[in-house]
CSV table of C-alpha atoms in Angstrom, one decimal:
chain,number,residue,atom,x,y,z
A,1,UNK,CA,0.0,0.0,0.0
A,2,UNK,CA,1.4,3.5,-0.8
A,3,UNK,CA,0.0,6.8,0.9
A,4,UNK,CA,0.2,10.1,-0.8
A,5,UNK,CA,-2.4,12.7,0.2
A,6,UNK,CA,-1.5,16.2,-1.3
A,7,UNK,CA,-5.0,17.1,-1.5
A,8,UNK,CA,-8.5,16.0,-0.8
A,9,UNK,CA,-10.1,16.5,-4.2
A,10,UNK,CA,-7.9,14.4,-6.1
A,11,UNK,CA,-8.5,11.1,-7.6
A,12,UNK,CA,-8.7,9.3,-4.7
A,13,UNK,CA,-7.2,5.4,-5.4
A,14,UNK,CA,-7.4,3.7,-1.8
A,15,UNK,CA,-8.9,4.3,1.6
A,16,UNK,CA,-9.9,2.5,4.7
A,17,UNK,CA,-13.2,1.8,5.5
A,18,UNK,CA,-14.9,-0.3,8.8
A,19,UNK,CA,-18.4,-1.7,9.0
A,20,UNK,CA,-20.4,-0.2,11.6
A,21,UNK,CA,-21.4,-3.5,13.6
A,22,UNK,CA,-20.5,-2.2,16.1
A,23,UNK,CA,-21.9,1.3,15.8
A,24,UNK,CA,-23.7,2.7,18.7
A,25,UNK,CA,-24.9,6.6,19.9
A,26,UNK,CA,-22.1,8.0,22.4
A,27,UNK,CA,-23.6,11.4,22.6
A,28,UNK,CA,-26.3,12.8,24.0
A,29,UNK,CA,-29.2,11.9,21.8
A,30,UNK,CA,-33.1,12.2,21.9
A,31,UNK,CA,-34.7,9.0,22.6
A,32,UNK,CA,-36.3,9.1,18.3
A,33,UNK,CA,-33.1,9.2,17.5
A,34,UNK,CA,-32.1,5.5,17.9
A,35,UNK,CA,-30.2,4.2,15.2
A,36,UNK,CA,-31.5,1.4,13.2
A,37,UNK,CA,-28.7,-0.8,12.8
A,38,UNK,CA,-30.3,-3.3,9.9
A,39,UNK,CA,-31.0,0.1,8.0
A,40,UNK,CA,-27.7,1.1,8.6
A,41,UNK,CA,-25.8,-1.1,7.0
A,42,UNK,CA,-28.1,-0.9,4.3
A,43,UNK,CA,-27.1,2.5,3.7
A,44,UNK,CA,-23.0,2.1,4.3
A,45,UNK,CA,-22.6,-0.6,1.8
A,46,UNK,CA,-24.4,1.8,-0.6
A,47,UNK,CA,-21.7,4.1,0.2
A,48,UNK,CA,-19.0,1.0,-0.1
A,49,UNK,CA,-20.9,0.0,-3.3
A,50,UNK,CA,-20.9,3.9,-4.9
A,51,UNK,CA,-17.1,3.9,-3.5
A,52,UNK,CA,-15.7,0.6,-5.4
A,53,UNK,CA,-18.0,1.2,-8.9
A,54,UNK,CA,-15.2,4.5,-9.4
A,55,UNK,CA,-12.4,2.1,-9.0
A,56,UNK,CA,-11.2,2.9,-5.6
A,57,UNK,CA,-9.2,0.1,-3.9
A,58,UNK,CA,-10.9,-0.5,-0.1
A,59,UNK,CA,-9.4,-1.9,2.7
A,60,UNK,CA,-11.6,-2.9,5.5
A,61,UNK,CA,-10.2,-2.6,9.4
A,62,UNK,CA,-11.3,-5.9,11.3
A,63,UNK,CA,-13.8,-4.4,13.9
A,64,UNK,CA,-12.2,-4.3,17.6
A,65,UNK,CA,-15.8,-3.5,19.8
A,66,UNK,CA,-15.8,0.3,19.5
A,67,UNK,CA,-19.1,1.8,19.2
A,68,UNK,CA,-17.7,4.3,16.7
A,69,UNK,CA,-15.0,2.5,14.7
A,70,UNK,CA,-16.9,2.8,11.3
A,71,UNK,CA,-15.7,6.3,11.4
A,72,UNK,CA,-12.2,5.7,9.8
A,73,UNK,CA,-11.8,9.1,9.3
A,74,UNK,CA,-10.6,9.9,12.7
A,75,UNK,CA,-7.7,7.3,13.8
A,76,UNK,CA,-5.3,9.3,11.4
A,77,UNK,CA,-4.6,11.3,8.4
A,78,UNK,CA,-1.7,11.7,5.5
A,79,UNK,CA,-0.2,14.6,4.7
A,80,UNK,CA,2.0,14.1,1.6
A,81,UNK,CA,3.3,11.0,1.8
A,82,UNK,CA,3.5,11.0,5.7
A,83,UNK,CA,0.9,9.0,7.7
A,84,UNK,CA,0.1,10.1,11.1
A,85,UNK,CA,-2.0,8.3,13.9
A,86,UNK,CA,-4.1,10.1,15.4
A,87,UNK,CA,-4.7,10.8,19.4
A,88,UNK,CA,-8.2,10.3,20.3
A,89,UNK,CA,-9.5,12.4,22.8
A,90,UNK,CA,-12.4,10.1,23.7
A,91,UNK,CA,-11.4,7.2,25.8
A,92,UNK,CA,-14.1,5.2,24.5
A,93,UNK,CA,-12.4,5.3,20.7
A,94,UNK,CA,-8.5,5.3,21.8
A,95,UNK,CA,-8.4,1.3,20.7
A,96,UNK,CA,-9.6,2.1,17.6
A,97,UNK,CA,-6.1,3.2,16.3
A,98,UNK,CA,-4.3,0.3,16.9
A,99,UNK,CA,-6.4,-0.6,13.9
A,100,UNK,CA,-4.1,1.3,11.8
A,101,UNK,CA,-1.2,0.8,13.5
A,102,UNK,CA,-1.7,-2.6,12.2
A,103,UNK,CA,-2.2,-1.5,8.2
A,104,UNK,CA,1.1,0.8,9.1
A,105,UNK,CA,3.0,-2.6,10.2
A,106,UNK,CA,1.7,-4.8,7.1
A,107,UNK,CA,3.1,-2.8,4.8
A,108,UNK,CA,6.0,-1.1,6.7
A,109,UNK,CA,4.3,2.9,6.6
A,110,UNK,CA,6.4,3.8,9.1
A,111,UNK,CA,4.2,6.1,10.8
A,112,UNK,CA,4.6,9.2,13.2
A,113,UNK,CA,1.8,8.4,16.2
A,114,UNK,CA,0.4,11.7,17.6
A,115,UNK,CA,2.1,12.3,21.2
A,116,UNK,CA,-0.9,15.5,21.4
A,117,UNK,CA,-4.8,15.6,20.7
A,118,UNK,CA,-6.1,15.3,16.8
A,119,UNK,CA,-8.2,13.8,14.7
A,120,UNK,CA,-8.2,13.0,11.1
A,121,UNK,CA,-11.7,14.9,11.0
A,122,UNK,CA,-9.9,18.1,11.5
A,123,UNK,CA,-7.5,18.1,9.2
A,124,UNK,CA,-8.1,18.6,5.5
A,125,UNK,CA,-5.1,18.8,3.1
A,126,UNK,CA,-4.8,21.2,0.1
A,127,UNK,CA,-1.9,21.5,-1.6
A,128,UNK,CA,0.8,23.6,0.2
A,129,UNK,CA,-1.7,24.1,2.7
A,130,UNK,CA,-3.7,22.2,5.6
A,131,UNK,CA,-6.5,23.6,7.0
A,132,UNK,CA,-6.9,22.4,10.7
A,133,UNK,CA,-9.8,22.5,13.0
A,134,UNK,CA,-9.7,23.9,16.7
A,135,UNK,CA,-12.2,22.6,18.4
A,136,UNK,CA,-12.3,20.0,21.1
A,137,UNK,CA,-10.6,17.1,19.7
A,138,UNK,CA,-8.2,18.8,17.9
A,139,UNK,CA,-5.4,20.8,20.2
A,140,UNK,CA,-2.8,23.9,19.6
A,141,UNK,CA,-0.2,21.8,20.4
A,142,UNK,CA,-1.4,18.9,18.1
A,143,UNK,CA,-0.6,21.6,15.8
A,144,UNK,CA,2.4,22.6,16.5
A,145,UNK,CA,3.6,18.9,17.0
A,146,UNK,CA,2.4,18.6,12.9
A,147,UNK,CA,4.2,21.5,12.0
A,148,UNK,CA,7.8,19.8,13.4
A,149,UNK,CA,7.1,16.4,11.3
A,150,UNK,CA,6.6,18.3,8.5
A,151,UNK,CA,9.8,20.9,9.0
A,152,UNK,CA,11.8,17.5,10.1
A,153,UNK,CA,10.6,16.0,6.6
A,154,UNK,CA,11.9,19.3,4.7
A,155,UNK,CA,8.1,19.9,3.2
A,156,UNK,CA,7.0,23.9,3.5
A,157,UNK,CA,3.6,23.6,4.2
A,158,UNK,CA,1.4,26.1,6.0
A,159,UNK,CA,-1.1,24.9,8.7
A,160,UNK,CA,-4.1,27.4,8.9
A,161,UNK,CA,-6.2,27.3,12.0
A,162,UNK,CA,-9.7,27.1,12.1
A,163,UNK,CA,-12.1,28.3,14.8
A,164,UNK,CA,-15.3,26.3,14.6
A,165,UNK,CA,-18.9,25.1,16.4
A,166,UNK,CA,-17.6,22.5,18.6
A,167,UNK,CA,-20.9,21.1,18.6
A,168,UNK,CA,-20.2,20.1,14.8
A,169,UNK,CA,-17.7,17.7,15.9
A,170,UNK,CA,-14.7,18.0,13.5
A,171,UNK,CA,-13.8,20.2,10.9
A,172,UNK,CA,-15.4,18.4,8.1
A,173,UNK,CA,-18.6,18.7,9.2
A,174,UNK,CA,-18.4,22.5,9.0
A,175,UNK,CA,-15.7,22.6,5.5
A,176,UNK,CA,-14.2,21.1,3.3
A,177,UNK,CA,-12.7,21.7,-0.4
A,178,UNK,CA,-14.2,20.8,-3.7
A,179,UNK,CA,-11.2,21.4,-6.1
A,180,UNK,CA,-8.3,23.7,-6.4
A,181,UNK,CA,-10.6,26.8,-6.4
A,182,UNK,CA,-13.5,26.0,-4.5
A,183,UNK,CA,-14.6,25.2,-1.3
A,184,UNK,CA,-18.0,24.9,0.9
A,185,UNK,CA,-18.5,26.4,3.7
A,186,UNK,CA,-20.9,26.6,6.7
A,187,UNK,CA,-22.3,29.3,9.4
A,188,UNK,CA,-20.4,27.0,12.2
A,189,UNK,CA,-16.9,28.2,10.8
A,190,UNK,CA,-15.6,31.0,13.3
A,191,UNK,CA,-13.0,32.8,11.2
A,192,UNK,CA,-14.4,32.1,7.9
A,193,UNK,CA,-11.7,35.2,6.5
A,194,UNK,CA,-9.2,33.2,7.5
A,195,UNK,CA,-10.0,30.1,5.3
A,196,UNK,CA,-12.1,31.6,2.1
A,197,UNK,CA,-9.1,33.6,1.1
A,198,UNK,CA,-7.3,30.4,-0.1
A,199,UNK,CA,-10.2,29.8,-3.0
A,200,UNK,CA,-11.9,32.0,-5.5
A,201,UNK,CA,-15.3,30.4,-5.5
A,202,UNK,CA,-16.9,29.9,-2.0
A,203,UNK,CA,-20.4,27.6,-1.9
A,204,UNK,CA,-22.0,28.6,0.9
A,205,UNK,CA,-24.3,25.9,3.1
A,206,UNK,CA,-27.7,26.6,4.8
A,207,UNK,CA,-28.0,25.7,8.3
A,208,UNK,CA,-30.9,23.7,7.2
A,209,UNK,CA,-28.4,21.6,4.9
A,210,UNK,CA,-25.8,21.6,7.6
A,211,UNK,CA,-27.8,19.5,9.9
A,212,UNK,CA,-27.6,16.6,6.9
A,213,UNK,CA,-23.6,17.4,7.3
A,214,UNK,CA,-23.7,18.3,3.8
A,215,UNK,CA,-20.1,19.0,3.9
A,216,UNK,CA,-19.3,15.4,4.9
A,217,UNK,CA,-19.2,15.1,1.8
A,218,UNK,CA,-16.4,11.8,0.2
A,219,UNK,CA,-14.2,13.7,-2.8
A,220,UNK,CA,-13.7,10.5,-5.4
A,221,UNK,CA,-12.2,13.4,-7.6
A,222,UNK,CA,-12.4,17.2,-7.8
A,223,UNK,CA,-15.7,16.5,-10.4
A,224,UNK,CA,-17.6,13.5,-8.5
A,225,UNK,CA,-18.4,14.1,-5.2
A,226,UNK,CA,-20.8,11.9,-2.8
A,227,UNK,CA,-23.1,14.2,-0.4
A,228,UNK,CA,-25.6,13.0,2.4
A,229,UNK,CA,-27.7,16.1,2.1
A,230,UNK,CA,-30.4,16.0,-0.8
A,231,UNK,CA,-30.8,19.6,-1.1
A,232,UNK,CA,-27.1,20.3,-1.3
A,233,UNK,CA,-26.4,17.6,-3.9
A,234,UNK,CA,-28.9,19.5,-6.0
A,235,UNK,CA,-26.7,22.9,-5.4
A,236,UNK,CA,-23.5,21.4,-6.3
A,237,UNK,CA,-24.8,20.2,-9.6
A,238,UNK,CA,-26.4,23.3,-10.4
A,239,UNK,CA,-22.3,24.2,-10.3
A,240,UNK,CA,-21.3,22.0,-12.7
A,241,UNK,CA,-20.2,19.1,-9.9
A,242,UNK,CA,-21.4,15.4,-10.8
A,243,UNK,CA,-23.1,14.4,-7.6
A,244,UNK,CA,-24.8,11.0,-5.6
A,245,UNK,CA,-26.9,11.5,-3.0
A,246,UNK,CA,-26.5,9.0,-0.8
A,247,UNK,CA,-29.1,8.9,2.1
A,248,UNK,CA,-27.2,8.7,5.6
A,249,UNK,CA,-29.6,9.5,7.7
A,250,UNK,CA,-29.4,6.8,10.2
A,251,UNK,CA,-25.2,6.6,10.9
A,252,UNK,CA,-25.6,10.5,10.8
A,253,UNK,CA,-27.6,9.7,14.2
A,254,UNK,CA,-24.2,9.2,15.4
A,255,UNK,CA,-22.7,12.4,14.6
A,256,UNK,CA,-20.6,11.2,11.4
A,257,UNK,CA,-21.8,11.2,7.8
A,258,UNK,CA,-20.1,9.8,4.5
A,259,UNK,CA,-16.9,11.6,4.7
A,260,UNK,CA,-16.1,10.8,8.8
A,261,UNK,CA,-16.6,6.9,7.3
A,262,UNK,CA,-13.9,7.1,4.8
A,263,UNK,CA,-9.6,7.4,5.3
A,264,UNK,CA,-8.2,8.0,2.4
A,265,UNK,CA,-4.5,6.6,1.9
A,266,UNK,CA,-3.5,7.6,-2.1
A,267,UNK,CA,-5.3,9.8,-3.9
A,268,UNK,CA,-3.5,10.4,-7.5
């Protein structure tokens, strides 16, 4: 397996994926809102099924009895061609990076594991750039521990912080990038200034459409995007994007949506 991330919009090859057998609510959460588990796995092997028809090689995690482990996004993220393992904050999910630990022994990744608090959710790589989410699983010093790998590995990349509804999780569920000049965008962002100034073309995302975590969206290239939110999925066509709706609804009961399911490892 080879890892190369430089950006999240382009063709992505290979990620890891885990199937939510195990998935449970951790969260506070309404007593309607319990998850359906037979109609939820329905809907993530649509998402496995929409994933593998565009070619993308999957690698599935054996499960190890976390109640949120179908949410590969998290346990760690690449940056060029350097994979880092994440540092949970919940106690409840720190087993599930040994998971990847594992995939980084297989096939010899060589990995630097996260001595401070992050998670792949909050970072999102664009080019010389990687936009990273402050929030409450993601920490200053986790930032400042990514900016030494990176300077230790000669690359000249520029970490931008961004403020954002902690409530929303991770940064993905308020951002993310389309292609080299667009991104998406939500009211939950803090210091939008601070981010829109990288792009030319900023989409921006109803509240109403946030709630669907429309911007949990899975990039199979910077054209073909999968979203969880109907009504958003509509809007990106109308710009030109080719688009699958994929209905979530029941794993987004557990505060993740298509994107928090997916790790990318090479994207070309």
């Amino acid at each position: 397996m080879e890892v190369l991330i430089r950006n999240d919009f382009n063709t992505l090859k290979s990620c890891i994926l885990c199937y939510p057998c195990n998935l449970e609510q951790t969260g506070k959460n309404k007593a309607n809102q319990q998850v359906n588990k037979e109609l939820a796995s329905v809907q993530y092997n649509n998402l496995v099924n929409h994933i593998a028809e565009h070619g993308v090689k999957v690698h599935f995690v054996p499960l190890n009895g976390g109640p949120s482990q179908v949410f590969t996004r998290d346990i760690g993220f690449i940056i060029d061609d350097i994979l880092f393992i994440s540092k949970m904050t919940s106690a409840i999910r720190e087993s599930e990076i040994n998971t990847l630990k594992e995939v980084a022994e297989t096939y010899d990744l060589k990995p630097h594991i996260m001595e401070n608090y992050v998670e792949g959710g909050d970072i999102i790589v664009h080019n010389d750039g990687v936009f990273i989410g402050q929030g409450n699983r993601t920490n200053e010093k986790a930032v400042e521990e990514i900016d030494a790998v990176l300077r230790k590995h000669n690359r000249s990349t520029k970490l931008v912080k961004v403020s954002y509804d902690v409530s929303k999780i991770h940064l993905d569920c308020v951002f993310n990038v389309l292609d080299e000049d667009t991104c998406i965008i939500t009211s939950g962002v803090y210091n939008p200034e601070e981010v829109t100034k990288y792009f030319k073309k900023v989409i921006k995302v109803t509240d109403e459409d946030a709630k669907d975590l429309a911007t949990n969206i899975v990039q199979i290239s910077k054209d073909t995007h999968l979203c969880s939110s109907e009504n958003f999925s509509r809007i990106l066509q109308s710009h030109g994007y080719q688009v699958t709706y994929i209905d979530f609804s029941e794993i987004i009961k557990c505060n993740g949506s298509l994107g928090c399911c997916v790790l990318p490892m090479q994207r070309a």
